[in-house]
Each structure stands twice: as C-alpha cells, then as structure tokens.
PDB file of C-alpha atoms in Angstrom:
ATOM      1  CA  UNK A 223      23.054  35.264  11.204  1.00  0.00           C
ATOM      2  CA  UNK A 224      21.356  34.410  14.650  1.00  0.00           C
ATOM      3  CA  UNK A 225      17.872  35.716  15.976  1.00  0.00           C
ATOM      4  CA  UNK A 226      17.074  38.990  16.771  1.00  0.00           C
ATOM      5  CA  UNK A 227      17.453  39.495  21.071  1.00  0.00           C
ATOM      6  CA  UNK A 228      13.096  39.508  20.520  1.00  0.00           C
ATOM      7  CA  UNK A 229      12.999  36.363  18.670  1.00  0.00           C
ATOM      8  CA  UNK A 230      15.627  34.683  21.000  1.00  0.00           C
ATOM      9  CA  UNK A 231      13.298  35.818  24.150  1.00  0.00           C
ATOM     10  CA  UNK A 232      10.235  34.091  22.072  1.00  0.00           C
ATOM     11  CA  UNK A 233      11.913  31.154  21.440  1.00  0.00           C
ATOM     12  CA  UNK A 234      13.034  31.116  25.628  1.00  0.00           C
ATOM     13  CA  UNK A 235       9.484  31.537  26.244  1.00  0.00           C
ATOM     14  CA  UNK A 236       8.292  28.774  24.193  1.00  0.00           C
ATOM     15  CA  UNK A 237      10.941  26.136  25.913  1.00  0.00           C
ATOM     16  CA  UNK A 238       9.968  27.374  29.158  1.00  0.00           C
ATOM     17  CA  UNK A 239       6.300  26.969  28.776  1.00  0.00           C
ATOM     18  CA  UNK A 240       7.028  23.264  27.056  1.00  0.00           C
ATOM     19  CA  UNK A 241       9.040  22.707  30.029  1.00  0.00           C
ATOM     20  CA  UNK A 242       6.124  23.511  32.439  1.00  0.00           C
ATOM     21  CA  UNK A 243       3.892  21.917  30.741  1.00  0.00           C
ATOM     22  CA  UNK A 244       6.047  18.546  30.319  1.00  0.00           C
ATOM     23  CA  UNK A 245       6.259  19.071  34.462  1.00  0.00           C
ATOM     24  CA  UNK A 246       2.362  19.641  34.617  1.00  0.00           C
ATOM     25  CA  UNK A 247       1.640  16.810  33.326  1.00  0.00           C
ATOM     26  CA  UNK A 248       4.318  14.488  35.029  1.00  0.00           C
ATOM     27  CA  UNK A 249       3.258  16.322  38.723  1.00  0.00           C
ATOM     28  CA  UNK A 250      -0.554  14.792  37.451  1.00  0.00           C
ATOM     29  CA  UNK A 251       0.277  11.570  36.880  1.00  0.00           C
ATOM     30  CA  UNK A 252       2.766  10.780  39.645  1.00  0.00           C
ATOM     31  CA  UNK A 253       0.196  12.419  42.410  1.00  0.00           C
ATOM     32  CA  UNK A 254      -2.688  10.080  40.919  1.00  0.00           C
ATOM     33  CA  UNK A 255      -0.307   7.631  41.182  1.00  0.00           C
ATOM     34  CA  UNK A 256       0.542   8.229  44.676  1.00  0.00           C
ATOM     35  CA  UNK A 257      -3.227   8.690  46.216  1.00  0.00           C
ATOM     36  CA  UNK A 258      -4.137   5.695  44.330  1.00  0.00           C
ATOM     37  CA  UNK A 259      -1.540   3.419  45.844  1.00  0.00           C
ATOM     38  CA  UNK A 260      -2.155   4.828  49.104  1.00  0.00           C
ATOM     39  CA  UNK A 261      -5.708   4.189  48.838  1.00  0.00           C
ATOM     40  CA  UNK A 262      -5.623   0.943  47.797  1.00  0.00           C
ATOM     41  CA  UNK A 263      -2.951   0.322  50.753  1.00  0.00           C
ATOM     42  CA  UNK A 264      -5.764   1.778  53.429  1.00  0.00           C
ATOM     43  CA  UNK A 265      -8.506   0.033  51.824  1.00  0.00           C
ATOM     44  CA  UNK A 266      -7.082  -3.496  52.197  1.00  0.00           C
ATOM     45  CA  UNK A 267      -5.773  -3.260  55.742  1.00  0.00           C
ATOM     46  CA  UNK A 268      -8.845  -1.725  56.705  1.00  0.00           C
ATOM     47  CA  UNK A 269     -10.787  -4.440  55.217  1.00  0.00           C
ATOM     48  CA  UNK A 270      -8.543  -7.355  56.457  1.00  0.00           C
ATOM     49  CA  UNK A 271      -8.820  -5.846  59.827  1.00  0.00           C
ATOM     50  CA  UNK A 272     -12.181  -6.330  59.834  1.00  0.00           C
ATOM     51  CA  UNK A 273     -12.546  -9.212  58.043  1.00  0.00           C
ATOM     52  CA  UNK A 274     -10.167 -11.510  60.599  1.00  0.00           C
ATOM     53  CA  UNK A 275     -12.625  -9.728  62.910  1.00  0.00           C
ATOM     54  CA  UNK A 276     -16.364 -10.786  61.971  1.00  0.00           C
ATOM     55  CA  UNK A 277     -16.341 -13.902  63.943  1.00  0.00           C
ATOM     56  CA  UNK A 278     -19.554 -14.494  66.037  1.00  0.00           C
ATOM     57  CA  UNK A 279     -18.408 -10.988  68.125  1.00  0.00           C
ATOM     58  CA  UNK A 280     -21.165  -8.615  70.061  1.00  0.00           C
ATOM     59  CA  UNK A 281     -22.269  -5.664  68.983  1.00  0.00           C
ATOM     60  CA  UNK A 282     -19.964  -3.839  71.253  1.00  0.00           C
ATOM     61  CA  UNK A 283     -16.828  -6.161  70.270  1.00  0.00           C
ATOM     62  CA  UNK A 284     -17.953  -5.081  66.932  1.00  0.00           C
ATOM     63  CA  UNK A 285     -17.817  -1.865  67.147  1.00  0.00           C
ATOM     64  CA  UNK A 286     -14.776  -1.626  68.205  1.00  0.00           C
ATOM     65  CA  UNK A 287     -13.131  -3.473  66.049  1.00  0.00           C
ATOM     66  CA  UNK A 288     -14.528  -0.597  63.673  1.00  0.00           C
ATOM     67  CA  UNK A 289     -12.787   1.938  65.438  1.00  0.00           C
ATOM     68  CA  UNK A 290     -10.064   0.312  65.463  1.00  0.00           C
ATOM     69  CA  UNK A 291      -9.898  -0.157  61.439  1.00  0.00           C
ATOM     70  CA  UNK A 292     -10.766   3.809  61.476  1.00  0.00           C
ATOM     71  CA  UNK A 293      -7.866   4.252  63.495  1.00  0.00           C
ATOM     72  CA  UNK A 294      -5.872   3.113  61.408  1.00  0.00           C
ATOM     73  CA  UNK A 295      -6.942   4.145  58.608  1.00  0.00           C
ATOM     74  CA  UNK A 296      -6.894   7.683  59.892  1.00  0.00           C
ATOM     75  CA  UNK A 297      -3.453   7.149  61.339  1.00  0.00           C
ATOM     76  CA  UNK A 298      -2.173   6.247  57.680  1.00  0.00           C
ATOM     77  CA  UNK A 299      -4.186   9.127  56.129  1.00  0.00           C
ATOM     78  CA  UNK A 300      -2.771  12.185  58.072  1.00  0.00           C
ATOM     79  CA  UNK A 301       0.925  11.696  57.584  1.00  0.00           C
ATOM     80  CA  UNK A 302       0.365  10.943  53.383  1.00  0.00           C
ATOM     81  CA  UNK A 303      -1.675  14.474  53.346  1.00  0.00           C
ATOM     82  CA  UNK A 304       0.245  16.264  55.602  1.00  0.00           C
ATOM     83  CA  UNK A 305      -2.940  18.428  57.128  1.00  0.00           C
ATOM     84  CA  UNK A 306      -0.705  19.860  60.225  1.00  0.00           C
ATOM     85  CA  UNK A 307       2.487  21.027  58.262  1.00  0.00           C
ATOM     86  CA  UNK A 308       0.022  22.604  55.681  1.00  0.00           C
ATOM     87  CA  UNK A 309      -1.722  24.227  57.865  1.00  0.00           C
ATOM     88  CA  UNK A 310       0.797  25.969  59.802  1.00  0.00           C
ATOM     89  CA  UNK A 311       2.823  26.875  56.376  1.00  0.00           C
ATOM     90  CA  UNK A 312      -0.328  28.744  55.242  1.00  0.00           C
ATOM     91  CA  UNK A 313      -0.605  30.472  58.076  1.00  0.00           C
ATOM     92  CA  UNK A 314       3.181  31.595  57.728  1.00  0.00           C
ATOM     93  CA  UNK A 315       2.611  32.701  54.381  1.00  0.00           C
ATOM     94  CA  UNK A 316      -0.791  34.323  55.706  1.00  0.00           C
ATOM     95  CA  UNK A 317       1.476  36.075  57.771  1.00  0.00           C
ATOM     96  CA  UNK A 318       4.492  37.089  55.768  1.00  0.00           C
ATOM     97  CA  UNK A 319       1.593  38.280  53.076  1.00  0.00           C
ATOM     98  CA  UNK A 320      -0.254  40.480  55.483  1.00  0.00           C
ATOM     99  CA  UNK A 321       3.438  41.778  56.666  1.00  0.00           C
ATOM    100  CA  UNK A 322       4.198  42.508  53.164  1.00  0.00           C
ATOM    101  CA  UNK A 323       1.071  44.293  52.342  1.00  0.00           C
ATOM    102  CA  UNK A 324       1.073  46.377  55.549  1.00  0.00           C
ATOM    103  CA  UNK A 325       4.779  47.282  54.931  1.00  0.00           C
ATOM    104  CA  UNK A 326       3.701  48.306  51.150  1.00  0.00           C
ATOM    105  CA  UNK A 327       0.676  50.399  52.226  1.00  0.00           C
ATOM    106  CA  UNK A 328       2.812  52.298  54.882  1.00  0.00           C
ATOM    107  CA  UNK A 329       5.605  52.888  52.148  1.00  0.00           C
ATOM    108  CA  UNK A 330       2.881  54.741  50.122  1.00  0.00           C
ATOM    109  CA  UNK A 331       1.268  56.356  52.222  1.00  0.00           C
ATOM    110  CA  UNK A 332       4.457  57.747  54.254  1.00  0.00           C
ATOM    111  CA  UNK A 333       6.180  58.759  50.406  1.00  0.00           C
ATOM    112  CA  UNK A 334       4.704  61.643  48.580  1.00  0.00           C
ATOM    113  CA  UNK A 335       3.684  60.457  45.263  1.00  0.00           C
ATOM    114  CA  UNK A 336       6.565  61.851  42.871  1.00  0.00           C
ATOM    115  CA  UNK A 337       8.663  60.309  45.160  1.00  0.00           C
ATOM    116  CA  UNK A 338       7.701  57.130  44.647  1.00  0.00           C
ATOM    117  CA  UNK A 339      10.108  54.894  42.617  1.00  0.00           C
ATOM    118  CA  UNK A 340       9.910  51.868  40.742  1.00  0.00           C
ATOM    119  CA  UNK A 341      13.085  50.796  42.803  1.00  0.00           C
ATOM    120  CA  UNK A 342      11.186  50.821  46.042  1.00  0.00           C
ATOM    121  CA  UNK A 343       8.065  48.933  44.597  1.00  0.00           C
ATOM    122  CA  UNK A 344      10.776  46.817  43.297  1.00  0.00           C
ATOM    123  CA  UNK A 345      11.547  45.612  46.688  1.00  0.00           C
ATOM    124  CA  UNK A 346       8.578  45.017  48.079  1.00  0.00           C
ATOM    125  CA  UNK A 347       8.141  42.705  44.755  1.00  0.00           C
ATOM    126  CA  UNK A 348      11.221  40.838  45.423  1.00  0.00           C
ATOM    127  CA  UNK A 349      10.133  39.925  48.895  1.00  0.00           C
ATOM    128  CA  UNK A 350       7.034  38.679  47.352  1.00  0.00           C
ATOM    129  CA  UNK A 351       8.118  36.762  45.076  1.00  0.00           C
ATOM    130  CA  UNK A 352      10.734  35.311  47.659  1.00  0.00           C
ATOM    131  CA  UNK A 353       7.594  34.561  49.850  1.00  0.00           C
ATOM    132  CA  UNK A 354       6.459  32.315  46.916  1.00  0.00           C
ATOM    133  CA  UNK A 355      10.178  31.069  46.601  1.00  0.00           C
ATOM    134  CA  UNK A 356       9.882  29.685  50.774  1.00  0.00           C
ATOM    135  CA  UNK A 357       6.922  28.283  50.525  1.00  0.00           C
ATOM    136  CA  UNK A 358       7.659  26.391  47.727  1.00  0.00           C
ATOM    137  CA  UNK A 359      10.935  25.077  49.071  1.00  0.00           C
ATOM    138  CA  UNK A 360       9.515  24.458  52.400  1.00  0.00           C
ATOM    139  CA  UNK A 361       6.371  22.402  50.540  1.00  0.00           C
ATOM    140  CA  UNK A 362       9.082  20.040  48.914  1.00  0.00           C
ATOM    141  CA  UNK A 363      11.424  19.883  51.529  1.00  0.00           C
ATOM    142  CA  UNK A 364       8.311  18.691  53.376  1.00  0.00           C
ATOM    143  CA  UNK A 365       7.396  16.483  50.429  1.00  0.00           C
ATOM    144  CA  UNK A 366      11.443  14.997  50.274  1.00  0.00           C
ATOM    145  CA  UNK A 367      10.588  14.016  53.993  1.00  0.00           C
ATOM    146  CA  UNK A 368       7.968  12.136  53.812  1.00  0.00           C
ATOM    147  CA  UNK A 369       8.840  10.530  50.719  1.00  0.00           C
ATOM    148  CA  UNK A 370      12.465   9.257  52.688  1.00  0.00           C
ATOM    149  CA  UNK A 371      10.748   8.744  56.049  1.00  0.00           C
ATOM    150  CA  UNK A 372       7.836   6.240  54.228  1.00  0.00           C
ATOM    151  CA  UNK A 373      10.443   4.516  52.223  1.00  0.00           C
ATOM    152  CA  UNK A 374       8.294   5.424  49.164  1.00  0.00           C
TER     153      UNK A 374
END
C-alpha cells in the first residue's frame, strides 16, 4: 500500500527543500561566476587604458586619462548591477507593502473582532504573497534583459 497523505506531504517537503537547495547552490556559483568575469573584464580595460596612456604625459594629461579609465569603468559597472532598476523596484514594493499594511490595519480596526474571519486575513495574505510573486518576476525579467542585451 502507498504512504499515508502525512508521509506523502513529508516526502514533498523533503524534494522541495533538495530542490532549493540544489538551486541555492547553483544561484552561488553562477553569480560568483558572473562578478568575477565582469571584474576581470573592468580590470583589464581599465588597466590597458592606462597603460597605452603613461607616455611622457603632464600631470593634467594624466589625470585625465584617469578619469577617463574611471569612466569607463563606472560606465561598465552600473548596467552589470543594475543600481537604478533596483532602486525604483524597492521603492514599488516599499510602496505596495505600506499599501498593504495600511489596508490591513483599517480592515481591523473598521471590523469588530468576532467578525473577523480567517477569509478576510486570507486576502490580505494573498496580496502579499503576490507582492513577493512581482517582485520576483520583475527582478528576473530584469535579469533576462540584461543577460540578452550584453550578449552574456
């Protein structure tokens, strides 16, 4: 005979938490992977820049064949981390969590307290947990993008 509906949801949870921890791992190694190559990638150019540069210049020629490496460098930097588009999809989140918990405390303190059901809070923890669903899927919609747009 099979297992018990309480064994079979052990069992579930045991594959699922193998199964995050198989993607744990794999998310670990692929972003060291990533920043490293990027790194390296800034590091040379940044160097070579300056390298073909350091011949007999001024002080002034110089430095501005500095900035100009830090320019780059900085130019190659923001689009791999994404600052901007994290930014503003924190503070859509920020917002959507405030919304949330404004809309929860006016739901209990507009519904007399036997009248409170376990349906209602039910709602208000499906939109929070669909929060958490966007910003996810935003994040690696975000990530897909990049990842096409850099050829990487």
């Amino acid at each position: 005979m099979g297992l018990s509906p309480t064994e079979t949801a052990v069992l579930l949870l045991d594959k699922i938490r193998e199964g995050n921890e198989y993607a744990r791992r794999r998310k670990k190694r692929f972003s060291r992977s990533a920043s490293l190559t990027k790194v390296a990638t800034l590091a040379l150019s940044a160097a070579s820049t300056v390298i073909l540069g350091l011949q007999n210049l001024n002080a002034w020629t110089g430095l501005a064949l500095a900035c100009v490496a830090l320019v780059t460098l900085l130019g190659a930097v923001e689009p791999f981390f994404n600052w901007r588009s994290r930014w503003v999809l924190m503070e859509q989140a920020q917002h959507r969590f405030r919304r949330l918990g404004d809309d929860l405390e006016y739901l209990v303190a507009s519904t007399a307290a036997d009248r409170l059901t376990y349906d209602q809070l039910g709602e208000v923890f499906g939109r929070y947990q669909a929060i958490w669903d966007d910003l996810s899927n935003t994040w690696l919609e975000h990530r897909r993008e990049l990842t096409s747009s850099s050829g990487t």
